[in-house]
XYZ file of C-alpha atoms in Angstrom:
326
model
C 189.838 174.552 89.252
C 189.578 171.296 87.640
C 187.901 169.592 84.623
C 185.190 167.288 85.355
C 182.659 165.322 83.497
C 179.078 166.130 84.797
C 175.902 164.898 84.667
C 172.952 167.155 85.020
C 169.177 166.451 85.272
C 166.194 168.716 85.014
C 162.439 167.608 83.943
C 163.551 164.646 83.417
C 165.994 165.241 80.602
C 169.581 164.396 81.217
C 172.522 166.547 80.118
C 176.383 165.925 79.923
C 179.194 167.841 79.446
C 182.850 168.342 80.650
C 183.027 171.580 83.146
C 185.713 173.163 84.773
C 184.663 173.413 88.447
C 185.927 175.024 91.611
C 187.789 171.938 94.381
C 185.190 173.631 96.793
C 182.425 172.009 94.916
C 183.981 168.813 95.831
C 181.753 166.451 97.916
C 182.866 165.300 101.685
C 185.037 163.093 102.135
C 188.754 162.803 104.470
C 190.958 162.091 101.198
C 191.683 164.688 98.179
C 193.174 162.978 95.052
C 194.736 164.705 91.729
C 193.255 161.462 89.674
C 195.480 160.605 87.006
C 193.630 158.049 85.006
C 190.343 156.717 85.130
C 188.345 153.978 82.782
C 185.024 153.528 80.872
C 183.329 150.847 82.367
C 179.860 149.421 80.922
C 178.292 150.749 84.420
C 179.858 154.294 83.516
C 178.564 154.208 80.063
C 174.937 153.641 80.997
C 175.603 156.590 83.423
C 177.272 159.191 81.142
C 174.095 158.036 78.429
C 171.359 157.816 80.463
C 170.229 154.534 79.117
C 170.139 152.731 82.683
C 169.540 153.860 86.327
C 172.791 154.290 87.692
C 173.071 157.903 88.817
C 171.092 158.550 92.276
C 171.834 161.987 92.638
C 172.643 164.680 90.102
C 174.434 166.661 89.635
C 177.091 163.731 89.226
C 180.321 163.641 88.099
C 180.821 159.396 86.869
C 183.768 156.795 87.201
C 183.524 154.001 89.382
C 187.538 153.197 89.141
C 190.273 156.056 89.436
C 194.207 155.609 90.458
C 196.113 159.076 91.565
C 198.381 161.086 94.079
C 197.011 161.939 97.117
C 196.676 165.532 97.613
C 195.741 166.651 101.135
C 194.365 164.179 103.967
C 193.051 164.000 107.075
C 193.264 160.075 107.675
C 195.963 158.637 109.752
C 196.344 156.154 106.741
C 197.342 158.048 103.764
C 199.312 161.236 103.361
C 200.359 163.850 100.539
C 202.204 161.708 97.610
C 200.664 158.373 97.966
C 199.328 156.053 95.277
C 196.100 155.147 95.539
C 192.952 152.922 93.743
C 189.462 153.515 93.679
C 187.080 150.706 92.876
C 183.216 150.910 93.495
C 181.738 151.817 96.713
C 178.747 154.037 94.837
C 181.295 156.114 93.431
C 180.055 157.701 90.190
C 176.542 156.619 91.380
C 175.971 158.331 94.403
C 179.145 160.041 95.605
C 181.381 161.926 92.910
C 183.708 159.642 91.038
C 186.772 159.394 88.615
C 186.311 160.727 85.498
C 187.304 164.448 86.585
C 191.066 165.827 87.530
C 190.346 165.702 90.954
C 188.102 163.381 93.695
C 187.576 163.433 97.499
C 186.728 160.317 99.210
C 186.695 158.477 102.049
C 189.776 156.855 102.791
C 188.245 153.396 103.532
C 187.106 153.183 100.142
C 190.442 153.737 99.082
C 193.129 150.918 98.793
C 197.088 151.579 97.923
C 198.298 151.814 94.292
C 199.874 148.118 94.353
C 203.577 148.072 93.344
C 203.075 146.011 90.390
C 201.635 148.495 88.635
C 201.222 152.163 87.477
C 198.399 153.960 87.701
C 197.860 153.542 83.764
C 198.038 149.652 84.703
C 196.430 149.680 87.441
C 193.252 151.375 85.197
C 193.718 149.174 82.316
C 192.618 146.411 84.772
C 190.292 148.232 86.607
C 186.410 147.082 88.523
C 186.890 144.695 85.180
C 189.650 143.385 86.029
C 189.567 143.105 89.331
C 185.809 141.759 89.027
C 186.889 138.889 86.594
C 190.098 138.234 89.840
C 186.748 137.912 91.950
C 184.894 135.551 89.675
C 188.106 133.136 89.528
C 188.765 132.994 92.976
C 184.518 132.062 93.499
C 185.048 129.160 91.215
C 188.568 128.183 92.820
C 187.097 128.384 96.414
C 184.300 125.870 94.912
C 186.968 123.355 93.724
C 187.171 123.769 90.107
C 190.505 123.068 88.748
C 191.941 122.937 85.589
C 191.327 118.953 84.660
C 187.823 119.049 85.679
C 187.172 120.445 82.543
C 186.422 123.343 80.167
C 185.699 126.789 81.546
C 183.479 129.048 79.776
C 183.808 133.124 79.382
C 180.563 135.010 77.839
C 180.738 138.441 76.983
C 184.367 137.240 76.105
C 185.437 140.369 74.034
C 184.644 143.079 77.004
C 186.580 143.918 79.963
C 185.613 141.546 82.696
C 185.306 139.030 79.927
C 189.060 139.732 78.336
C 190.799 139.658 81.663
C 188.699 136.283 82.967
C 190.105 134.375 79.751
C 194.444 135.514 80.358
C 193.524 135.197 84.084
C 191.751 131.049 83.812
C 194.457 130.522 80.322
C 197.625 131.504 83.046
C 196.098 129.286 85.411
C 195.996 126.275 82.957
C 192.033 126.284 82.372
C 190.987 125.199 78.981
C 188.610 128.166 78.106
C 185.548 128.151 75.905
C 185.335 132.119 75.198
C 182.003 132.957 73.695
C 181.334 136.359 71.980
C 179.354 137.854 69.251
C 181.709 139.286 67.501
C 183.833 136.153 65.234
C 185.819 139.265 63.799
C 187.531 138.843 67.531
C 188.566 134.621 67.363
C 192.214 135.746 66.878
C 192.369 138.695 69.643
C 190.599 136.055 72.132
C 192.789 132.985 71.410
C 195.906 135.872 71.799
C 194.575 136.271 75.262
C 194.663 132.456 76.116
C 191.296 130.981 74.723
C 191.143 127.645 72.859
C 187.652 127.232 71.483
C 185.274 130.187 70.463
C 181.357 129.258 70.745
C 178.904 131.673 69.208
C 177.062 133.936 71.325
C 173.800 132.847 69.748
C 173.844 129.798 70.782
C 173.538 130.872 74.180
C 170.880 133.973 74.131
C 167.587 132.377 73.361
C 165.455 130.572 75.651
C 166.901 126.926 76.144
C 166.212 123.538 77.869
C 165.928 123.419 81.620
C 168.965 121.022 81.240
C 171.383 120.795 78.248
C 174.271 118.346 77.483
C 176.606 118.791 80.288
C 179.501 120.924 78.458
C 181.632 122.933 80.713
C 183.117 122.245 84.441
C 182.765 125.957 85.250
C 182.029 129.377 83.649
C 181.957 133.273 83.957
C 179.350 135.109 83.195
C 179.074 138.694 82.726
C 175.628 138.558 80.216
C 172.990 137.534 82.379
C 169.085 136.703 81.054
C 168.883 133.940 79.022
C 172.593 133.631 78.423
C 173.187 132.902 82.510
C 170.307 130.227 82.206
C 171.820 128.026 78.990
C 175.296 128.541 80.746
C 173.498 127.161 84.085
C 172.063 124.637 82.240
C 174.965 123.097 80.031
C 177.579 122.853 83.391
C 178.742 120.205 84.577
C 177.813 117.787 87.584
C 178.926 119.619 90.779
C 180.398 122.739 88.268
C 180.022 126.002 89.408
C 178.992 129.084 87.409
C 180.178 132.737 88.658
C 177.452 135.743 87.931
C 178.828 139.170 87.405
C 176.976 141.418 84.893
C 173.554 141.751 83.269
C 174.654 142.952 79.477
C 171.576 140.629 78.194
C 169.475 141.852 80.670
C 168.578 141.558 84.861
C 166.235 138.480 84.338
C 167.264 134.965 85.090
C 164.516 132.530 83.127
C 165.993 129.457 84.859
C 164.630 126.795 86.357
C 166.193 124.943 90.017
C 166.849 121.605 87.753
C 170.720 122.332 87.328
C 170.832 122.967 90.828
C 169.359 119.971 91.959
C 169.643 117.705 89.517
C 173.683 118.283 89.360
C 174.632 120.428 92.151
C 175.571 123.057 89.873
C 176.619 126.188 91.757
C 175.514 129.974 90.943
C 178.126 132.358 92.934
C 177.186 135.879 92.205
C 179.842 138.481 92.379
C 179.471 141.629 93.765
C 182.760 144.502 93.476
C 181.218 147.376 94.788
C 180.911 146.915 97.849
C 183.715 144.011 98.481
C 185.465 144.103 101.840
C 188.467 145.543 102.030
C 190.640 142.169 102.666
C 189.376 141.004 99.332
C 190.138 143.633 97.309
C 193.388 143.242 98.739
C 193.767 139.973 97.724
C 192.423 140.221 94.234
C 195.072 143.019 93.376
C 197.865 140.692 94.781
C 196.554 137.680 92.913
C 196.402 140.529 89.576
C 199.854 141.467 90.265
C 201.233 137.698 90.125
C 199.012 136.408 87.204
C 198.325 138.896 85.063
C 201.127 139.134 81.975
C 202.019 143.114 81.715
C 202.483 143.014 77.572
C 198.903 141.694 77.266
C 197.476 145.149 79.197
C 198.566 146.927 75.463
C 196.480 144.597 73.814
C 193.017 145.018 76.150
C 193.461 148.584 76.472
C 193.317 151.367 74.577
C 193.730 155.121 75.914
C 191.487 158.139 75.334
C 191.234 161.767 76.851
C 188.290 162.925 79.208
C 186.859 164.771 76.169
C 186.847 161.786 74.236
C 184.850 159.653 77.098
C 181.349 160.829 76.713
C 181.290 159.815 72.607
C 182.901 156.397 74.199
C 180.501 155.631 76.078
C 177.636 155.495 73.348
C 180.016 152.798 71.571
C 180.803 151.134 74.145
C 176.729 150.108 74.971
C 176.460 149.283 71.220
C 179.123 146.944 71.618
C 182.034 148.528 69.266
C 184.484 148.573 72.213
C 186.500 145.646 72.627
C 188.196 145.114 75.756
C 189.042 148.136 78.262
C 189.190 151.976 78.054
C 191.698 154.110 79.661
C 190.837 157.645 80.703
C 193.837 159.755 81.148
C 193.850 163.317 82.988
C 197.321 163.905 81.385
């Protein structure tokens, strides 16, 4: 038996709790993991809640990230006692996911625990993490270095947005973190930020161009956020697209793209080839400074995860959630 959080559906009304279930309830897969941490991710939240359309099949047991011990396989590539990481791949959307004491999966969804980290670590990073890794290699592989200019974060005091400022600040960017919440300034210049811009200024409908302000940015807000940020970069900047907090619209015109060659590289985790993932958790392993993972994260319980997630869509969560099985 194990302890999993499930989500149930009947006419229409949606119903969560933790069970304890039987392992031969577990879905198919070649790989059996004891999971010994998880994470609350915004995608998980809107899951567990039921406030956006994440869950394709019920009954469903969330967590898009998980990092544990393999238990039993059948794949040439893992065996009993290795360390392994989960991230994406539809887990926790249509195939069971993390946020239960145990998960089978296929093993090419699964990559090895890297060295630099434990499990804990690996979780405090997590799809966020790893995601913001993604959105700084896009803007490197466009040519953006640090003396073009300013780079700016939105959503700065969540999880992609937390690790995208230490990530650009250890890589010399000058970052421009913009947020919401002012009663954050000193936890985001801690993390490496040097200027903090008002979130407002960015979430109404703007100008089809703006005063060219920042070389680059990462965006994790979407809507009219995505459009001023598209429309105050740079000549030639480019402008990585990961999340849709504000919403899935883009009310945007083509004038920053053709007018200053502005780039829009959207960034997709889930279902990232493996060689990338790879090489995002190698780059996170070199960059990433271990003492700052205390001050993103905090650690809860599965019990505690389902009361999480409801303040973690009304934006009371500040950077990353740890869900521990032990």
């Amino acid at each position: 038996m194990f302890k999993a959080i499930v989500i149930e559906k009947q006419d229409d009304a949606q119903r969560v709790t933790i069970q304890s279930l039987d392992e031969s309830r577990l879905p198919e897969g070649d790989v059996t993991v004891r999971v010994e941490c998880s994470t609350l991710n915004y995608k998980d939240a809107l899951a567990i809640t039921g406030k956006g359309p994440v869950v394709r099949q019920f009954p469903m047991v969330p967590g898009i990230d998980l990092a544990g011990t393999v238990e039993a396989s059948s794949a040439d590539e893992f065996k009993p006692g290795d360390s392994v990481l989960l991230n994406g791949w539809g887990v926790g959307e249509g195939h069971w996911g993390g946020l239960a004491e145990k998960a089978r999966l296929r093993s090419d969804w699964l990559i090895p625990l890297p060295s630099a980290f434990t499990a804990s670590q690996a979780m405090a990073i997590g799809t966020a993490g790893y995601t913001a890794m993604l959105a700084v290699m896009a803007l490197e592989r466009q040519g953006l270095e640090p003396d073009h200019g300013e780079v700016l974060v939105t959503g700065a005091s969540g999880g992609v947005g937390s690790y995208a400022i230490a990530l650009l600040a250890r890589l010399g960017y000058r970052v421009i973190a913009a947020t919401g919440r002012p009663e954050e300034e000193a936890y985001l210049k801690g993390l490496g930020a040097q200027a903090i811009l008002d979130r407002s200024e960015l979430a109404e409908p703007g100008r089809p161009l703006a005063k060219e302000r920042w070389a680059g940015a990462i965006d994790s807000v979407g809507s009219h956020t995505l459009a001023n940020v598209l429309a105050g970069t740079r000549y030639g900047g480019c402008v990585a697209a990961c999340g849709l907090a504000q919403g899935m619209d883009l009310p945007a015109t083509v004038a920053p793209f053709i007018l200053r060659g502005v780039t829009l590289a959207g960034i997709d985790s889930v279902m990232r080839p493996r060689a990338d993932r790879l090489e995002a958790w190698r780059r996170l392993g070199e960059l990433l400074d271990r003492a700052q993972l205390d001050t993103i994260t905090r650690t809860i319980g599965l019990d505690e995860a389902i009361d999480t997630a409801e303040a973690l869509l009304a934006g009371r969560v500040r950077g990353r959630v740890v869900v521990s099985m032990t």
